[in-house]
Amino acid sequence: MAAPSPTSPPTPPSAPPQPSSPPRPAWDPRQPVVRPFPWLRPTIRIRLTLLYGGMFLMAGVLLLTIIYLLAADAMRQGSELPFSLVEGKVRVATNCPDLANLGGKDEFMQGVRTCTDHQRALALDSLLRRSLLALLGLAVIAFAFGYAMAGRVLSPLGKITRTARRVAATDLTRRIELGGPDDELKELSDTFDEMLDRLERAFTAQQRFVANASHELRTPLAINRTLLEVHLSDPGASPELQQLGKTLLATNERSEQLVEGLLLLARSDNEIVDRKPVDLAEVADRALDQARTEAQTKGVELRGTRRPAVVQGNGVLLERIALNLVQNAVRYNVPDGWVEVTTETQQGQAVLVVENTGPVVPAYELDNIFEPFRRLRTERTGSDKGVGLGLSIVRSVARAHGGRITAVPREGGGLVMRVVLPT
């Protein structure tokens, strides 16, 4: 009987082909760019050196020429004799009238020397005064010309600064796009533009992720809410099942609020482009109307005087500012407390102030209340008063409108929330 041949091991399935990695860029931004003939590059240092060196040379040549002409004129005035001979007789010059009264030869020669020295001293004084005036005039011209040329050479820095300020207002679409010679300022602007490109891509990807995730969460939450409502409407359901359904429905509603808050937070991080006139007084009135039922249930009085304060912005987002502040002031209040909402215009700015009674708030804890999912004395959200995004949304919307929000503890308990927006 023949021995059975050994069975060969089964061949493992071939692994799917891995996608080829994208080619690495040939230029590493972390390494300095090596250019041929670097000494011929028109750097800003070379340009400033040539500019101020040329100005110094031109000013020196001009000053030397002026001094030469003044010295020639001074020598001409100082070399004039105080007398002249006319037909064998001595005629005294008008600048030395005392020579006419000198009779002796020695006295006459001494007077001539004295008068000549005096004329030379006058000529030197005149040369010094004119040279100082010429130097002063050239200094004024040099400073003015240098200031103008320095402003022309450094004008790209102003463009970079203006672009950086616009970017600071969350407008990441701005670019410098500096032209001109390939110097240090051009290299700086190109690097800044590349940084803005990366920041814009990262910021857009983050917002897109939040928006997509929130949209994807909406569908199952809506399905859960529908199923729970159907089961709760069943009259044959037991009391335990009814209680469980109500608890799950409240949890589902909280999750929906969280998703809506994330969507609004991602939307409000952008600068408002489409702006329309919005009256903060009208916005505050709408917010108070929406929170009035909850305030009456908790026994909180709503009051305040609202004067017209028109701003340029998005009405829906501005209404969200007022509504979130009023709801927080009502929910974090004390029995028989009050909430005061005022609007006015101060120094060309629209101001919305929401002041409320409540528990004492330490000043060192105020920085936490504007962070997402943070509350006073707690690290994460854990109560039924909200999802922890209200004040984060308020701050984000205020910044998108070019404004700011500040919180100050109120004496006796509570907070004073102040929103300032440009008109």
XYZ file of C-alpha atoms in Angstrom:
423
model
C 0.000 0.000 0.000
C 1.488 3.282 -1.091
C 2.039 5.935 1.486
C -0.189 8.923 1.069
C 1.517 11.965 -0.272
C 1.734 14.841 2.146
C -0.886 17.412 1.568
C 0.430 20.879 0.701
C -0.724 23.738 2.939
C -3.523 25.847 1.532
C -2.428 28.940 -0.269
C -3.444 32.044 1.710
C -5.594 34.505 -0.162
C -3.673 37.271 -1.714
C -3.862 40.537 0.144
C -5.635 43.354 -1.636
C -3.261 45.764 -3.276
C -2.434 48.656 -1.018
C -3.005 52.081 -2.487
C 0.215 53.710 -3.419
C 1.187 56.535 -1.144
C 1.213 59.975 -2.687
C 4.609 61.154 -3.879
C 6.521 63.139 -1.361
C 7.030 66.755 -2.250
C 10.440 67.587 -3.590
C 10.546 70.776 -1.514
C 10.678 70.545 2.254
C 9.291 73.750 3.849
C 11.403 73.113 6.924
C 14.632 73.413 4.932
C 15.841 76.798 3.676
C 15.696 77.301 -0.055
C 19.172 77.380 -1.599
C 19.314 79.805 -4.498
C 22.145 80.058 -7.000
C 24.313 83.146 -6.686
C 22.827 84.324 -3.369
C 24.972 87.459 -3.412
C 23.102 88.662 -6.494
C 19.716 88.364 -4.805
C 18.142 91.821 -4.285
C 17.621 91.414 -0.570
C 16.178 94.175 1.541
C 19.518 94.538 3.310
C 21.349 95.176 0.045
C 18.648 97.561 -1.163
C 18.683 99.567 2.051
C 22.494 99.612 2.028
C 22.606 100.906 -1.534
C 19.833 103.395 -0.857
C 21.269 105.011 2.260
C 24.859 104.713 1.021
C 23.915 106.463 -2.217
C 22.026 109.146 -0.326
C 25.035 109.726 1.946
C 27.352 109.950 -1.062
C 25.064 112.389 -2.880
C 24.661 114.548 0.217
C 28.443 114.543 0.786
C 29.164 115.578 -2.807
C 26.546 118.315 -2.686
C 27.809 119.604 0.668
C 31.411 119.565 -0.575
C 30.429 121.541 -3.655
C 28.575 124.136 -1.604
C 31.471 124.517 0.829
C 33.915 124.877 -2.068
C 31.875 127.679 -3.599
C 31.475 129.402 -0.256
C 35.199 129.118 0.466
C 36.059 130.572 -2.922
C 33.754 133.505 -2.258
C 35.233 133.976 1.245
C 38.783 133.939 -0.105
C 37.830 136.507 -2.703
C 36.355 138.780 -0.054
C 39.268 138.249 2.348
C 41.964 138.935 -0.274
C 40.722 142.402 -1.196
C 43.252 145.134 -0.277
C 42.005 147.923 1.958
C 43.603 150.521 -0.372
C 44.415 151.033 -4.011
C 46.953 153.145 -5.930
C 45.512 155.599 -8.404
C 48.020 157.822 -10.312
C 50.624 157.349 -7.583
C 48.274 158.293 -4.788
C 46.828 155.974 -2.126
C 43.074 155.694 -2.159
C 41.649 154.067 0.992
C 38.844 151.508 0.623
C 35.555 152.192 2.277
C 35.809 149.124 4.533
C 38.876 150.565 6.310
C 38.281 154.319 6.699
C 40.832 154.662 9.554
C 43.789 154.279 7.159
C 43.227 157.789 5.831
C 44.144 159.258 9.201
C 47.477 157.419 9.500
C 50.386 159.499 8.321
C 53.544 157.449 9.049
C 54.681 154.500 7.005
C 54.858 152.058 9.925
C 51.484 153.105 11.247
C 50.004 152.763 7.760
C 51.386 149.226 7.260
C 50.198 148.176 10.721
C 46.745 149.505 9.919
C 46.739 147.592 6.629
C 47.596 144.342 8.420
C 44.937 144.945 11.054
C 42.298 145.718 8.435
C 43.260 142.659 6.373
C 43.005 140.364 9.413
C 39.615 141.828 10.198
C 38.416 141.167 6.669
C 39.616 137.559 6.837
C 37.818 137.034 10.164
C 34.632 138.394 8.641
C 35.050 136.131 5.632
C 35.565 133.048 7.848
C 32.528 133.924 9.963
C 30.465 134.297 6.824
C 31.772 130.940 5.537
C 30.880 129.246 8.831
C 27.355 130.679 8.896
C 26.667 129.744 5.300
C 28.107 126.250 5.791
C 25.888 125.663 8.842
C 22.835 126.845 6.921
C 23.749 124.587 3.993
C 24.252 121.631 6.350
C 20.913 122.291 8.029
C 19.132 122.482 4.687
C 20.762 119.284 3.456
C 19.877 117.525 6.710
C 16.202 118.455 6.320
C 16.223 117.298 2.693
C 18.043 114.072 3.593
C 15.608 113.236 6.401
C 12.581 113.933 4.210
C 13.969 111.955 1.277
C 15.066 109.106 3.564
C 11.639 108.982 5.212
C 9.924 108.820 1.836
C 12.259 106.157 0.477
C 12.070 104.075 3.667
C 8.284 104.189 3.470
C 8.444 103.060 -0.144
C 10.835 100.201 0.625
C 8.924 99.069 3.736
C 5.438 99.543 2.286
C 5.002 95.758 1.889
C 5.089 95.496 5.689
C 1.980 97.670 5.847
C 0.213 95.362 3.430
C 1.246 92.334 5.488
C -0.004 94.019 8.668
C -3.368 94.946 7.138
C -3.861 91.407 5.859
C -2.948 89.962 9.261
C -5.558 92.206 10.919
C -8.237 91.038 8.490
C -7.251 87.442 9.139
C -7.484 88.100 12.882
C -11.181 88.848 12.279
C -11.610 85.147 11.193
C -11.423 86.041 7.502
C -9.073 83.271 6.395
C -9.727 83.900 2.699
C -7.444 86.938 2.651
C -4.026 86.620 1.025
C -1.128 89.048 0.733
C 0.022 88.059 -2.780
C 2.952 90.457 -2.595
C 4.728 91.300 -5.821
C 8.041 92.985 -6.424
C 11.607 91.739 -6.033
C 12.392 88.399 -4.449
C 13.626 89.781 -1.131
C 13.019 88.948 2.528
C 9.624 90.682 2.564
C 8.464 88.693 -0.473
C 9.631 85.494 1.209
C 7.813 86.466 4.415
C 4.562 87.181 2.581
C 4.745 83.911 0.636
C 5.325 81.991 3.852
C 2.404 83.798 5.469
C 0.149 82.955 2.515
C 1.133 79.290 2.734
C 0.365 79.295 6.452
C -3.054 80.831 5.752
C -3.742 78.141 3.155
C -3.027 75.405 5.672
C -5.064 77.132 8.374
C -8.014 77.610 6.043
C -7.934 73.970 4.968
C -7.749 72.783 8.573
C -10.490 75.161 9.705
C -12.761 74.226 6.809
C -12.170 70.507 7.391
C -13.006 70.904 11.078
C -16.237 72.765 10.348
C -17.175 70.259 7.638
C -16.565 67.383 10.034
C -18.706 68.918 12.758
C -21.478 69.747 10.312
C -21.444 66.301 8.696
C -21.330 64.510 12.031
C -24.211 66.604 13.341
C -26.286 65.953 10.209
C -25.580 62.225 10.436
C -26.733 62.218 14.061
C -29.999 63.961 13.257
C -31.551 61.010 11.430
C -31.247 58.331 14.162
C -32.292 60.843 16.796
C -35.412 61.717 14.822
C -36.209 58.013 14.390
C -35.756 57.381 18.103
C -38.027 60.285 18.986
C -40.746 59.022 16.636
C -40.586 55.479 18.015
C -40.703 56.698 21.610
C -43.658 58.968 20.915
C -45.520 56.075 19.258
C -44.920 53.799 22.241
C -45.931 56.511 24.700
C -49.199 57.008 22.840
C -50.114 53.354 23.386
C -52.825 53.287 26.097
C -51.977 49.711 27.031
C -48.423 50.446 28.052
C -47.547 49.775 31.689
C -46.613 52.662 34.020
C -43.017 51.424 34.158
C -42.810 51.464 30.365
C -44.359 54.916 30.269
C -41.780 56.230 32.740
C -38.939 54.603 30.823
C -40.214 56.106 27.566
C -40.399 59.575 29.086
C -36.835 59.263 30.397
C -35.541 58.098 27.026
C -37.481 60.863 25.265
C -35.911 63.498 27.530
C -32.464 62.036 26.858
C -33.159 62.035 23.121
C -34.303 65.662 23.272
C -31.115 66.600 25.081
C -29.064 64.912 22.362
C -30.985 66.820 19.681
C -30.237 70.080 21.454
C -26.581 69.129 21.575
C -26.523 68.432 17.829
C -28.292 71.717 17.059
C -25.827 73.549 19.297
C -22.856 71.990 17.523
C -24.284 72.981 14.153
C -24.871 76.548 15.285
C -21.405 76.736 16.868
C -19.751 75.541 13.658
C -21.778 78.051 11.645
C -21.177 81.023 13.915
C -17.368 80.647 13.869
C -17.298 82.228 10.407
C -17.356 85.964 9.866
C -20.770 87.266 8.900
C -20.674 88.283 5.236
C -24.354 88.946 4.466
C -25.200 91.714 6.933
C -28.495 93.521 7.366
C -29.722 96.171 9.833
C -30.918 94.492 13.034
C -32.328 96.250 16.097
C -31.070 94.684 19.325
C -34.166 95.958 21.143
C -36.424 93.935 18.834
C -34.129 90.915 19.154
C -34.223 91.133 22.956
C -38.040 91.427 22.970
C -38.350 88.237 20.917
C -35.988 86.412 23.245
C -37.980 87.551 26.280
C -41.230 86.364 24.691
C -39.751 82.901 24.138
C -38.419 82.644 27.701
C -41.470 84.175 29.444
C -43.249 80.867 30.073
C -40.190 79.275 31.659
C -39.606 82.405 33.747
C -43.187 82.370 35.042
C -42.856 78.685 35.945
C -39.714 79.379 37.986
C -41.098 82.581 39.493
C -38.514 84.851 37.851
C -39.461 88.421 36.926
C -38.431 89.740 33.485
C -37.833 93.486 33.314
C -35.655 96.162 31.770
C -35.744 99.083 29.346
C -34.774 98.462 25.741
C -33.794 101.410 23.575
C -33.155 101.149 19.824
C -29.654 99.890 19.000
C -29.247 99.008 15.332
C -26.297 96.871 14.207
C -25.283 95.284 10.903
C -25.451 91.516 11.189
C -27.463 88.315 11.000
C -30.806 88.566 12.770
C -31.136 84.839 13.522
C -27.693 84.618 15.133
C -28.178 87.843 17.094
C -31.496 86.536 18.387
C -29.643 83.408 19.510
C -27.300 85.623 21.569
C -30.191 87.245 23.421
C -32.126 83.990 23.827
C -29.167 82.038 25.249
C -28.336 84.800 27.708
C -31.936 85.171 28.877
C -32.434 81.403 29.210
C -29.237 81.057 31.244
C -30.273 83.980 33.444
C -33.670 82.339 34.085
C -32.424 78.808 34.664
C -29.504 79.753 36.925
C -31.559 81.998 39.172
C -33.121 81.917 42.634
C -36.800 81.821 43.635
C -38.449 85.241 43.395
C -35.456 86.496 41.419
C -35.386 88.770 38.413
C -33.712 89.176 35.027
C -33.115 92.662 33.641
C -32.473 93.040 29.899
C -31.443 96.443 28.518
C -30.258 97.659 25.119
C -28.756 101.022 24.224
C -26.151 102.734 22.072
C -22.939 103.992 23.687
C -20.119 105.765 21.837
C -21.108 104.398 18.457
C -21.562 100.819 19.714
C -24.669 98.771 20.428
C -24.778 97.295 23.921
C -26.929 94.416 25.203
C -26.832 93.873 28.970
C -28.451 90.888 30.717
C -28.302 91.121 34.521
C -29.809 88.548 36.841
C -30.001 87.486 40.450
C -28.668 84.101 41.430
C -26.015 82.309 43.445
C -22.720 84.028 44.185
C -20.229 83.477 41.351
C -16.491 83.713 42.126
C -14.587 85.898 39.676
C -11.906 83.255 39.091
C -14.497 80.836 37.677
C -15.838 83.166 34.989
C -13.319 82.015 32.365
C -14.797 78.516 32.382
C -18.378 79.449 31.551
C -17.531 80.414 27.948
C -15.847 77.072 27.194
C -17.920 74.333 25.511
C -19.422 71.762 27.886
C -18.167 73.626 30.955
C -20.107 75.031 33.886
C -19.344 76.614 37.192
C -17.800 74.210 39.700
C -18.210 71.280 37.283
C -15.860 69.982 34.639
C -18.466 68.537 32.283
C -22.158 68.977 31.741
C -24.215 67.028 34.129
C -27.503 68.818 34.779
C -30.782 69.196 32.986
C -30.417 72.950 32.473
C -28.779 72.721 29.072
C -26.084 71.073 26.998
C -23.267 73.438 27.915
C -22.961 75.261 24.582
C -25.089 78.362 25.202
C -22.380 80.832 26.230
C -19.873 79.312 23.789
C -22.326 80.061 20.994
C -22.865 83.580 22.328
C -19.145 84.316 22.333
C -18.664 82.807 18.882
C -21.547 84.809 17.362
C -20.334 88.018 19.014
C -16.836 87.528 17.604
C -18.243 86.768 14.152
C -19.981 90.168 14.293
C -16.782 91.926 15.392
C -17.972 92.337 18.981
C -17.180 90.917 22.392
C -18.911 89.639 25.533
C -17.827 90.114 29.126
C -19.138 88.627 32.364
C -18.924 90.375 35.732
C -20.116 88.932 39.072
C -23.013 90.874 40.521
C -22.846 91.998 44.124
C -25.215 89.820 46.088
C -25.187 86.980 43.568
C -25.771 86.517 39.875
C -24.008 87.820 36.793
C -23.945 90.851 34.526
C -23.446 89.782 30.907
C -22.482 92.635 28.574
C -22.406 92.237 24.783
C -20.857 95.064 22.744
C -21.303 95.090 18.945
C -20.175 97.657 16.371
C -22.973 99.608 14.703
